[in-house]
Short mmCIF file of C-alpha atoms and ligand atoms in Angstrom, two decimals:
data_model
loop_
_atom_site.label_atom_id
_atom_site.label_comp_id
_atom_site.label_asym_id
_atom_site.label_seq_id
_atom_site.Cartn_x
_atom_site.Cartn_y
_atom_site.Cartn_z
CA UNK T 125 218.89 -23.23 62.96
CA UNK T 126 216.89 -20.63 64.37
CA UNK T 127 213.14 -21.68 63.11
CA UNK T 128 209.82 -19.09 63.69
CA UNK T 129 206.54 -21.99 64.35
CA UNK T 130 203.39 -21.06 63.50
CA UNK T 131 201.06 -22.74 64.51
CA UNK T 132 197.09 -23.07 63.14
CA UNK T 133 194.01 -23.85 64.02
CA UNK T 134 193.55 -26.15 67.23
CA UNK T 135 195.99 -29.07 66.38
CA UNK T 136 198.96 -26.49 64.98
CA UNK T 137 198.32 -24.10 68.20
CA UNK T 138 198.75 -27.21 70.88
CA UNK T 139 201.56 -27.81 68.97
CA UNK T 140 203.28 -24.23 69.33
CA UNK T 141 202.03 -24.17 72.85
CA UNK T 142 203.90 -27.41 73.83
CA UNK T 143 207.08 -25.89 71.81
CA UNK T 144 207.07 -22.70 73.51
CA UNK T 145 206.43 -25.18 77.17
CA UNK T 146 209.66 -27.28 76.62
CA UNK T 147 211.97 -24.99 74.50
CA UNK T 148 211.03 -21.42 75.35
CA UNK T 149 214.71 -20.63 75.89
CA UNK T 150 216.11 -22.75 73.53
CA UNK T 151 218.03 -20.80 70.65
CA UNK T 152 216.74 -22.82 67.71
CA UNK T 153 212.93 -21.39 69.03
CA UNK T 154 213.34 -17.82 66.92
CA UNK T 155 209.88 -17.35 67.57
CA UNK T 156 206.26 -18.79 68.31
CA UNK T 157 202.56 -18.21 67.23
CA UNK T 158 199.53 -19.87 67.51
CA UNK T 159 196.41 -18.52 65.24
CA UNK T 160 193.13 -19.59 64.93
CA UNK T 161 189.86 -17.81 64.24
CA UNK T 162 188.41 -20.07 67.70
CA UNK T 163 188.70 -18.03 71.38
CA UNK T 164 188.12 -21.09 73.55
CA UNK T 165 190.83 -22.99 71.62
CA UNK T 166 193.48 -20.19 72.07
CA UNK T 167 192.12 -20.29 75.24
CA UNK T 168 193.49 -23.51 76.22
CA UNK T 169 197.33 -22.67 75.52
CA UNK T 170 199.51 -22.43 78.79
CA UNK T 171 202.38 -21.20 77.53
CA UNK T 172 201.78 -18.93 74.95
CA UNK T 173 200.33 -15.69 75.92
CA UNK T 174 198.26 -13.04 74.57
CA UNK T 175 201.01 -11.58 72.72
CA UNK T 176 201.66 -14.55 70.93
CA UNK T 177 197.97 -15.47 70.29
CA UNK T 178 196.21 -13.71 67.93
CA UNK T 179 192.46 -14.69 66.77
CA UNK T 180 191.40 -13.61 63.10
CA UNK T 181 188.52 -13.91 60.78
CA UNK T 182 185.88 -12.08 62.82
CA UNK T 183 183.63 -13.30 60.22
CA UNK T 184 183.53 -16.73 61.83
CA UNK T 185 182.26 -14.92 65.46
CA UNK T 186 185.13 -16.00 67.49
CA UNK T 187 184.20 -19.88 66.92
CA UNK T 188 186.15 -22.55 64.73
CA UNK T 189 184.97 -23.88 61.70
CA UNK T 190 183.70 -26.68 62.20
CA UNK T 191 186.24 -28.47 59.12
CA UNK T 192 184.30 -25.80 56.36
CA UNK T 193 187.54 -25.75 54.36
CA UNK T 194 186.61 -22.79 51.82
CA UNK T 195 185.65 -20.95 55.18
CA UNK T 196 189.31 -21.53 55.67
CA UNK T 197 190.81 -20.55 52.59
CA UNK T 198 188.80 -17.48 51.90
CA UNK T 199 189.79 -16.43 55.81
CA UNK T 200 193.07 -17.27 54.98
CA UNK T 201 193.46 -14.88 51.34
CA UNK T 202 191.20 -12.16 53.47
CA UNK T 203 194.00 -12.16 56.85
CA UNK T 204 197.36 -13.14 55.58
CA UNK T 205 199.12 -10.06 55.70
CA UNK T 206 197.45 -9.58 58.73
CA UNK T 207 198.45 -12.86 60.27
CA UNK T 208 202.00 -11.77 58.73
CA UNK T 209 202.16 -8.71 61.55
CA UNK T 210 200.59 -10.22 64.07
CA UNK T 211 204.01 -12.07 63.57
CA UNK T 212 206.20 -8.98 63.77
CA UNK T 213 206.89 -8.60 67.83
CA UNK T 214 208.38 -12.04 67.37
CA UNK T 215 210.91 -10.97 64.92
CA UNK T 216 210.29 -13.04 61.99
CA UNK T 217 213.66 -11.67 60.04
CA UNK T 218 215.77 -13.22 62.19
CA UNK T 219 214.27 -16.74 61.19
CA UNK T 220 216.28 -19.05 59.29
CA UNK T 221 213.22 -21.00 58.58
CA UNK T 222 209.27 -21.02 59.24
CA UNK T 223 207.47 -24.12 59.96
CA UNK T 224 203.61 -23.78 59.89
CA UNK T 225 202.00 -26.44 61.72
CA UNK T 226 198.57 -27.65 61.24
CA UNK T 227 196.22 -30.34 61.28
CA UNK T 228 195.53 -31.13 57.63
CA UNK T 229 191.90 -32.33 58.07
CA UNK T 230 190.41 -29.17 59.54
CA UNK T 231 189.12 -25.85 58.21
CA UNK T 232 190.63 -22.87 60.08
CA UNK T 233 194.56 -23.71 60.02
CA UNK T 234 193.46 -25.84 57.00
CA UNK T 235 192.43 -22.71 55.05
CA UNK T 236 194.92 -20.50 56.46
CA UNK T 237 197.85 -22.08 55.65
CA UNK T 238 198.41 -21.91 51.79
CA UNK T 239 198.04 -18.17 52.16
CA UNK T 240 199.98 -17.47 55.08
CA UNK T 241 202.86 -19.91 53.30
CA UNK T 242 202.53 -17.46 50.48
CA UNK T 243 202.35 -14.10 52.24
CA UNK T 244 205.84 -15.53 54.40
CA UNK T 245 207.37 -16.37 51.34
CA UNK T 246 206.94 -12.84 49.57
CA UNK T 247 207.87 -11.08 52.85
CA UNK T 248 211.17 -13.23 53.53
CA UNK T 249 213.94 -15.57 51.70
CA UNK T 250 213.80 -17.61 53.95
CA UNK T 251 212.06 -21.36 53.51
CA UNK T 252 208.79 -21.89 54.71
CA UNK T 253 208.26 -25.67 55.55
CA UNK T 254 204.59 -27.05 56.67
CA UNK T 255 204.58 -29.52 59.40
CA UNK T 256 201.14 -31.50 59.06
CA UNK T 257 198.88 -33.56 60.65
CA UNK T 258 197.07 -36.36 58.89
CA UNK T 259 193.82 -37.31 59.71
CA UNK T 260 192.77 -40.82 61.09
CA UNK T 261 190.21 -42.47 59.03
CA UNK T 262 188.15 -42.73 61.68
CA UNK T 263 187.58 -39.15 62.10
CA UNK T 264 185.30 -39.59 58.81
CA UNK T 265 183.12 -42.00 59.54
CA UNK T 266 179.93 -41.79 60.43
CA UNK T 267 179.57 -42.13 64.21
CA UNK T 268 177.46 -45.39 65.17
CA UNK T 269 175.40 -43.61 67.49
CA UNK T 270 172.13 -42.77 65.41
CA UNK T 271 173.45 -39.37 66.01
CA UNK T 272 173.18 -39.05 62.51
CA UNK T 273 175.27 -37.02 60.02
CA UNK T 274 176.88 -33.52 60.92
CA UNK T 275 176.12 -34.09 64.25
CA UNK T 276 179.69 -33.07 66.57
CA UNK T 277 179.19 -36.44 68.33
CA UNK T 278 182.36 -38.32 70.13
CA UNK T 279 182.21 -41.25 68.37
CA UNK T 280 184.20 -44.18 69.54
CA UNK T 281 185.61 -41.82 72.81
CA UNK T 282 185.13 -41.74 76.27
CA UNK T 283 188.64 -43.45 77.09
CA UNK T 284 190.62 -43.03 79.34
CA UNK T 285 193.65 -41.08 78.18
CA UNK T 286 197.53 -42.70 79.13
CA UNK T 287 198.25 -39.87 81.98
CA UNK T 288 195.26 -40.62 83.69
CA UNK T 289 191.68 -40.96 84.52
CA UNK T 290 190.42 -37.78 83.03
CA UNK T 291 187.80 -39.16 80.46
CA UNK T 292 189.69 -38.46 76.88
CA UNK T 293 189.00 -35.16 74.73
CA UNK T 294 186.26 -36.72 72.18
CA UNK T 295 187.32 -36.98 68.88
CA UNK T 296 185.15 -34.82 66.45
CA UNK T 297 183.29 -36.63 63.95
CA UNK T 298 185.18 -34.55 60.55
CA UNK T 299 183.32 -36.17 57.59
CA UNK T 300 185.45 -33.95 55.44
CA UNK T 301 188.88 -34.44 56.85
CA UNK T 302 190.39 -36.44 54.48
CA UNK T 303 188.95 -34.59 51.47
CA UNK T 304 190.66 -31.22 53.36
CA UNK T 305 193.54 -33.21 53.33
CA UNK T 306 194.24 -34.16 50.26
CA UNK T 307 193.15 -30.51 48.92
CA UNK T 308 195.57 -28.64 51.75
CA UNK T 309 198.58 -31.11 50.91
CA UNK T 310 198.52 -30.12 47.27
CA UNK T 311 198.16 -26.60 48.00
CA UNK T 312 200.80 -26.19 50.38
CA UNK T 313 203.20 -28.77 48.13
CA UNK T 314 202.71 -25.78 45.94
CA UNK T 315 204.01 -23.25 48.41
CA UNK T 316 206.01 -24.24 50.77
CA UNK T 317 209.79 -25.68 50.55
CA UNK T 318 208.84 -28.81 51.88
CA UNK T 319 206.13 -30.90 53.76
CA UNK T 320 206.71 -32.82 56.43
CA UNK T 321 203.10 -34.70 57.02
CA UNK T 322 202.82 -36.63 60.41
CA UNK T 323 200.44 -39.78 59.82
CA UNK T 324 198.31 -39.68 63.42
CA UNK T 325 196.62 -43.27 62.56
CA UNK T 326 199.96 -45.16 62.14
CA UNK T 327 200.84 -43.61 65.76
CA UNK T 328 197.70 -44.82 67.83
CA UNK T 329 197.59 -47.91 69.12
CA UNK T 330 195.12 -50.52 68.95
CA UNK T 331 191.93 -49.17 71.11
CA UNK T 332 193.00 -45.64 71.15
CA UNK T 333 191.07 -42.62 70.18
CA UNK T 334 192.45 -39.63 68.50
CA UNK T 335 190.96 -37.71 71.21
CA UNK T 336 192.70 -40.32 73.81
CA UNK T 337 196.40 -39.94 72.42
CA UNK T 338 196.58 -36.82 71.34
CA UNK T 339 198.52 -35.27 73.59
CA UNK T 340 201.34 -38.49 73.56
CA UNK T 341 201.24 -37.84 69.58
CA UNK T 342 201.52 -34.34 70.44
CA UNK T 343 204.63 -34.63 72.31
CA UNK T 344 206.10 -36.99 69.62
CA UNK T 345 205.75 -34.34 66.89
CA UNK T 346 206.99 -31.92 69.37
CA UNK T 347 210.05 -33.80 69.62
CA UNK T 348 210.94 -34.34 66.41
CA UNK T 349 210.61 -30.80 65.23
CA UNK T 350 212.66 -30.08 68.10
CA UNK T 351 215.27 -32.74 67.28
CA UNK T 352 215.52 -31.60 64.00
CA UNK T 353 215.32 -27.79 63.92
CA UNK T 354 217.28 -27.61 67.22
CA UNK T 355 219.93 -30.03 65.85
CA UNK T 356 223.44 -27.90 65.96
CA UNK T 357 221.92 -25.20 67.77
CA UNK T 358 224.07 -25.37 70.85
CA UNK T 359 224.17 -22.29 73.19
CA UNK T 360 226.85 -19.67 72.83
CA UNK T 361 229.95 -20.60 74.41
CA UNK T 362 229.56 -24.26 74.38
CA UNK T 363 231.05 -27.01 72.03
CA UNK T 364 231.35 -26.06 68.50
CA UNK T 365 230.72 -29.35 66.53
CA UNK T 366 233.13 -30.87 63.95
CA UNK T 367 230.52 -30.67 61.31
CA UNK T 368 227.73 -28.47 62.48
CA UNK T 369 224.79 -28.90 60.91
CA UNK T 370 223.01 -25.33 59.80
CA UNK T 371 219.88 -24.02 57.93
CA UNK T 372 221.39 -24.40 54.23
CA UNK T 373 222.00 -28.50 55.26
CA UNK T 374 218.35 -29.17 55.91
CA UNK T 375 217.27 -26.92 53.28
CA UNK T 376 219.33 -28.93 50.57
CA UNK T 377 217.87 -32.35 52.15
CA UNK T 378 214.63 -31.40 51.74
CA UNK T 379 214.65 -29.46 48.61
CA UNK T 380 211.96 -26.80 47.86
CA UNK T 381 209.46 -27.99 45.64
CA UNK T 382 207.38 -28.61 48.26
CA UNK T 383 208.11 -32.31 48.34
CA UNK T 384 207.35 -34.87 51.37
CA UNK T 385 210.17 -35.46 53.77
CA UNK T 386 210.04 -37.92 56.77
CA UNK T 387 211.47 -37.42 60.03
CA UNK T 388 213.22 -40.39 62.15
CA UNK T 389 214.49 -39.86 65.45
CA UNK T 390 215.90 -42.27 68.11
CA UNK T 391 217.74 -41.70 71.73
CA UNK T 392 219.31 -43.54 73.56
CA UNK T 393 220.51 -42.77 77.57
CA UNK T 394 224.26 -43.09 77.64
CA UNK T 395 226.61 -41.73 80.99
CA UNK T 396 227.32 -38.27 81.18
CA UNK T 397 231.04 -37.15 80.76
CA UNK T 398 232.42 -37.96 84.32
CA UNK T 399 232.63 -34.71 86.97
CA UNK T 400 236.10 -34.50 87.10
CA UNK T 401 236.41 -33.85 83.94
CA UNK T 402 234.19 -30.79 83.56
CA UNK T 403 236.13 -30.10 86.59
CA UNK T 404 238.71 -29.72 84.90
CA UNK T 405 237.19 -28.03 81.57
CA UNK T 406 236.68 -24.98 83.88
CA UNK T 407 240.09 -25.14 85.43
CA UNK T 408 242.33 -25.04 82.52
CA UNK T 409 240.58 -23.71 79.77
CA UNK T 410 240.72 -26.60 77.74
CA UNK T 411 238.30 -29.10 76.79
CA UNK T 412 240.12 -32.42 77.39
CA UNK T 413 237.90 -35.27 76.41
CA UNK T 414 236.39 -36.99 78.90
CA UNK T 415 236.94 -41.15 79.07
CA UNK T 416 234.59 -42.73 77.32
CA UNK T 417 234.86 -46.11 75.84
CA UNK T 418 235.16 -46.69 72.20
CA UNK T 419 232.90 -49.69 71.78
CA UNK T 420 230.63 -47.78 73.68
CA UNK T 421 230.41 -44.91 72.13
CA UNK T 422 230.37 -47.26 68.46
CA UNK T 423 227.20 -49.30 69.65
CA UNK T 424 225.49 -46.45 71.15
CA UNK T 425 225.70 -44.67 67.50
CA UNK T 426 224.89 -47.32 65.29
CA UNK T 427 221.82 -48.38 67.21
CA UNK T 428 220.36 -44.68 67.61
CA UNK T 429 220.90 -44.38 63.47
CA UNK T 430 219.24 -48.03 62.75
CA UNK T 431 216.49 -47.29 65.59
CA UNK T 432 216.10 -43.40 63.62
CA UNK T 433 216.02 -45.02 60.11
CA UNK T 434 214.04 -48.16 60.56
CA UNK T 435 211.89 -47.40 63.29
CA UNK T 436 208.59 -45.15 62.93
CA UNK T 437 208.91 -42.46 61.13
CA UNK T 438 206.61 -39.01 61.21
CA UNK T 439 205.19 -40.73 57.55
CA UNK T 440 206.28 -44.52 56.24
CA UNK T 441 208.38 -44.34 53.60
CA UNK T 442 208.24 -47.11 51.03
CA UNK T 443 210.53 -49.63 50.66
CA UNK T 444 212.43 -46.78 52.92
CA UNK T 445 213.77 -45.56 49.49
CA UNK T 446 214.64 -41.70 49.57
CA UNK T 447 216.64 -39.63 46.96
CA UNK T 448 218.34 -37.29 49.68
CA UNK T 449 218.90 -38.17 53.50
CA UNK T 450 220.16 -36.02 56.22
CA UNK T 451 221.77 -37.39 59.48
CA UNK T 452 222.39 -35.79 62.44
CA UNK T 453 224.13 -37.62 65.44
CA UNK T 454 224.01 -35.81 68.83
CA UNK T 455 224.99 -36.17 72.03
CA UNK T 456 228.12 -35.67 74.49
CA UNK T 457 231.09 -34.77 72.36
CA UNK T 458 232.97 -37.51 74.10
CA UNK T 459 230.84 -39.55 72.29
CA UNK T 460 230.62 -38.98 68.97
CA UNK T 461 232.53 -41.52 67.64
CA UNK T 462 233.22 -39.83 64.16
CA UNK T 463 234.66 -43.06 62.44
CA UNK T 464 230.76 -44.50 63.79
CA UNK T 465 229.45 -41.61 62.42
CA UNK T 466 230.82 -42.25 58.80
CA UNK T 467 230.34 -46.03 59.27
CA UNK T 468 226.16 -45.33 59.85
CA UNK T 469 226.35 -42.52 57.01
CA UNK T 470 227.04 -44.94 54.70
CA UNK T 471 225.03 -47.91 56.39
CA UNK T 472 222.30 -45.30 55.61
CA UNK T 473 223.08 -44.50 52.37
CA UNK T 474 222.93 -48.11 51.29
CA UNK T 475 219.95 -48.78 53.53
CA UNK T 476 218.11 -45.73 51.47
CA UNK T 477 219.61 -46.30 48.20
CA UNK T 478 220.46 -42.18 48.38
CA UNK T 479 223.70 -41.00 46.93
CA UNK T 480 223.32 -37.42 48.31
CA UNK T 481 223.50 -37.99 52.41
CA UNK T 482 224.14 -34.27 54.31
CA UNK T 483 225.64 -34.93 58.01
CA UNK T 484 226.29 -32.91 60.70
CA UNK T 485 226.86 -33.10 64.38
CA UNK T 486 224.78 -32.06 67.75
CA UNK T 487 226.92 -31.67 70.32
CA UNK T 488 225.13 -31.49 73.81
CA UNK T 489 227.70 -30.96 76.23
CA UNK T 490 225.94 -31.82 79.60
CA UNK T 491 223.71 -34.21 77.49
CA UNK T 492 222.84 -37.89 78.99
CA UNK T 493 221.98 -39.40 75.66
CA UNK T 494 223.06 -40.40 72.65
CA UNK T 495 220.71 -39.42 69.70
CA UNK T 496 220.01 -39.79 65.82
CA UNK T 497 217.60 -37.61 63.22
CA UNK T 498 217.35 -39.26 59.75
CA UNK T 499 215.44 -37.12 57.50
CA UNK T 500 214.47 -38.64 54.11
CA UNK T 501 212.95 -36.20 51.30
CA UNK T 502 212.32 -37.19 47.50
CA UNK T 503 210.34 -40.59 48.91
CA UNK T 504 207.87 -42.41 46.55
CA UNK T 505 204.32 -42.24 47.62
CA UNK T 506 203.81 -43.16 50.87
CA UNK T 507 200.38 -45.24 50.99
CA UNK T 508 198.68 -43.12 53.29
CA UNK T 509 198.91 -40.09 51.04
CA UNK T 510 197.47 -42.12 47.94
CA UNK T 511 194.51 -42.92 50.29
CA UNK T 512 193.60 -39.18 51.19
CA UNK T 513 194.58 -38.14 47.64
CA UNK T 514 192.24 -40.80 45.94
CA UNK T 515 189.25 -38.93 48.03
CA UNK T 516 189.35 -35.91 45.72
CA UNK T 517 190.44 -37.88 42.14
N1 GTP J 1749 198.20 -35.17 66.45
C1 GTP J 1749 197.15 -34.35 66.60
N2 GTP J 1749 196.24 -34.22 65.63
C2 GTP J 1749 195.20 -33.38 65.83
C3 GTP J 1749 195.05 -32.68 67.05
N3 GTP J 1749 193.91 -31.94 66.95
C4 GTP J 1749 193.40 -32.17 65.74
N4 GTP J 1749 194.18 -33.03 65.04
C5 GTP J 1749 194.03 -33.43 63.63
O1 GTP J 1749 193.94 -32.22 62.89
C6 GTP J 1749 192.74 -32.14 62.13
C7 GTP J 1749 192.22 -30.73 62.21
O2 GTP J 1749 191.81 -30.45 63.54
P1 GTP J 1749 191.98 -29.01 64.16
O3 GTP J 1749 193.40 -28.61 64.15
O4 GTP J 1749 191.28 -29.03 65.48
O5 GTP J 1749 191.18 -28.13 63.11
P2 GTP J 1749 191.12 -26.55 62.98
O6 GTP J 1749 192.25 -26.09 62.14
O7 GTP J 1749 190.96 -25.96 64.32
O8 GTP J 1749 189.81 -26.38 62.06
P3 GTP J 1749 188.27 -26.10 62.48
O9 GTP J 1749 188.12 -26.42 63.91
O10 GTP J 1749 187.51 -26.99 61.55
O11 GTP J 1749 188.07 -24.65 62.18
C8 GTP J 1749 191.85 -33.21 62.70
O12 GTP J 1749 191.09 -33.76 61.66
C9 GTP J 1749 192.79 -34.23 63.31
O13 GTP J 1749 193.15 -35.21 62.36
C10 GTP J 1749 196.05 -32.84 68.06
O14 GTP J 1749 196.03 -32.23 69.14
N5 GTP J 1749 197.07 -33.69 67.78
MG1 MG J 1750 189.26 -25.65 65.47
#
């Protein structure tokens, strides 16, 4: 489907900025934007230029804010409709969708968020679905430094990130972050179609820093929201998928009351339709299947849909349990096994106790892998989200 990210605040505009790096050309990427009331943050994106930066709330002098969440929100009622047309060059009515990314603990895209939701929604019919960020425990507490309280110490930084010997981004001490949290899920559960939160503690690994694997998380969410708004979104011309998989399909997974849906995803590296047969595609017109072998094609499915369902997801689910479950299978046509297919949908329906599983298909034509989404909406609380919402009971 073709999707409009917005990105907010520093977290939701490295976010955009990686989108825009990977997928620029990709159909599914209707348009980008990264806001944030901090220069030197927009500063840092590569790939999104000026014209699809914009810095507002001259009120905070061009700096962030520092996790002051009612900075945030009264920013955020003050700018909307000016955030909404700073959107405009990017063509927001063509969007099937908006996703507004942000890291929930902070106080610019924090704040800005709920309105900007709203101000989308009363512009567009289209669904506006938040994509956010969960902060790590860690972030709140006090640093052991004797730096003392407030202060925008490291804490436990100074690794080494995985690319390299760079010494990591510090992680800023956020003593509110988990109060913002809880406050910002509510408020955009109450605006938004859906939330799709992205738990950055359960994704670091023993040792790391936020600061230190940020940019590996980074390209995890990145994927995913990739994966599943680019699902089905094949370029003009190429396959057209047995069961394509469009905008009205995710939006009945995920409902839109705002609820918390989990995103799964698994690959896995299969051969590439032999030579001869594209050959041959261009030749006569016709698409004859290339050779690929059944069993194949049948273990290469089920794994990437058990790998997608039981391996981390963007938030835990409980028991795994959802109400409604989307799965999308992609991958060279040739393999796309469709009696695997309806073998893992209902592996996956009795895996998730849901009755109502959506499918579709994601052809990739020159594609090397074989790949699953599982996307599981009407959840019980995941534990995580009873922490941060126990902070503000
Ligand atoms: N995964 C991931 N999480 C991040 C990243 N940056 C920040 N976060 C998380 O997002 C929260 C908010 O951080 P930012 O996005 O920097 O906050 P902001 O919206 O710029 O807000 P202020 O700087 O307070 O005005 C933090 O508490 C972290 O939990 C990032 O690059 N990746
Ligand atoms: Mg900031």
């Amino acid at each position: 489907m073709r999707v409009h990210v917005i990105g907010l605040g520093g977290a939701g505009g490295r976010i955009a900025d990686r989108l825009a790096a990977e997928h620029d050309p990709d159909p599914f990427l209707a348009g980008v934007n990264a806001f944030d009331t901090d220069t030197d943050a927009l500063g840092t994106l590569d790939a999104l230029g000026e014209e699809r930066r914009y810095r507002f709330g001259d009120a905070a002098g061009g700096d962030g804010l520092g996790g002051d969440l009612h900075a945030g929100r009264r920013l955020g009622d003050a700018h909307a409709s000016e955030l909404g047309r700073a959107m405009d060059d990017q063509r927001p009515s063509l969007a099937e969708a908006f996703l507004i990314v942000v890291g929930l603990g902070g106080g610019a895209g924090a704040g800005a968020a709920p309105a900007l939701a709203e101000e989308l929604s009363r512009l567009y019919d289209a669904p506006v679905y938040a994509f956010g960020f969960l902060p790590t425990p860690s972030e709140t507490e006090e640093p052991d430094d004797g730096d003392g309280p407030g202060s925008a110490s490291a804490g436990p930084s100074g690794a080494a990130t995985s690319s390299g010997n760079e010494p990591a981004p510090p992680t800023p001490h956020r003593p509110l972050a988990e109060r913002n949290a809880a406050r910002t899920l509510d408020a955009l559960s109450d605006r938004c179609a859906a939330v799709f939160p992205f738990d950055n503690a359960a994704w670091l690994r023993p040792g790391e820093t936020l600061g230190g694997a940020r940019d590996r998380l980074n390209g995890v969410a990145a994927e995913r929201i990739a994966a599943l708004f680019g699902a089905g979104e094949t370029p003009d011309g190429t396959a057209t998928p047995q069961q394509v998989l469009d905008a009205s399909d995710v939006a009945r997974a995920v409902g839109s009351d705002g609820e918390i849906a989990a995103i799964g995803h698994a690959t896995q590296q299969v051969e590439s339709p032999d030579e001869g047969s594209r050959f041959g595609l261009g030749l006569f017109g016709s698409s004859e299947p290339a050779e690929v072998d059944a069993s194949a094609a049948v273990s290469a499915i089920e794994t990437v849909i058990r790998k997608a369902t039981r391996g981390k997801n963007t938030i835990e689910v409980p028991e795994g349990r959802a109400d409604r479950t989307l799965l999308v299978v992609g991958g060279p046509p040739a393999w796309l096994n469709r009696e695997a297919i309806a073998d893992g949908r209902r592996w996956l329906a009795e895996e998730t106790g849901s009755d109502a599983i959506l499918s579709g298909d994601a052809p990739v034509p020159d594609g090397d892998a074989v790949s699953a989404v599982v996307i599981r909406s009407g959840v019980d609380e995941p534990d995580r989200i009873r922490e941060l919402r126990e902070t503000i009971a």
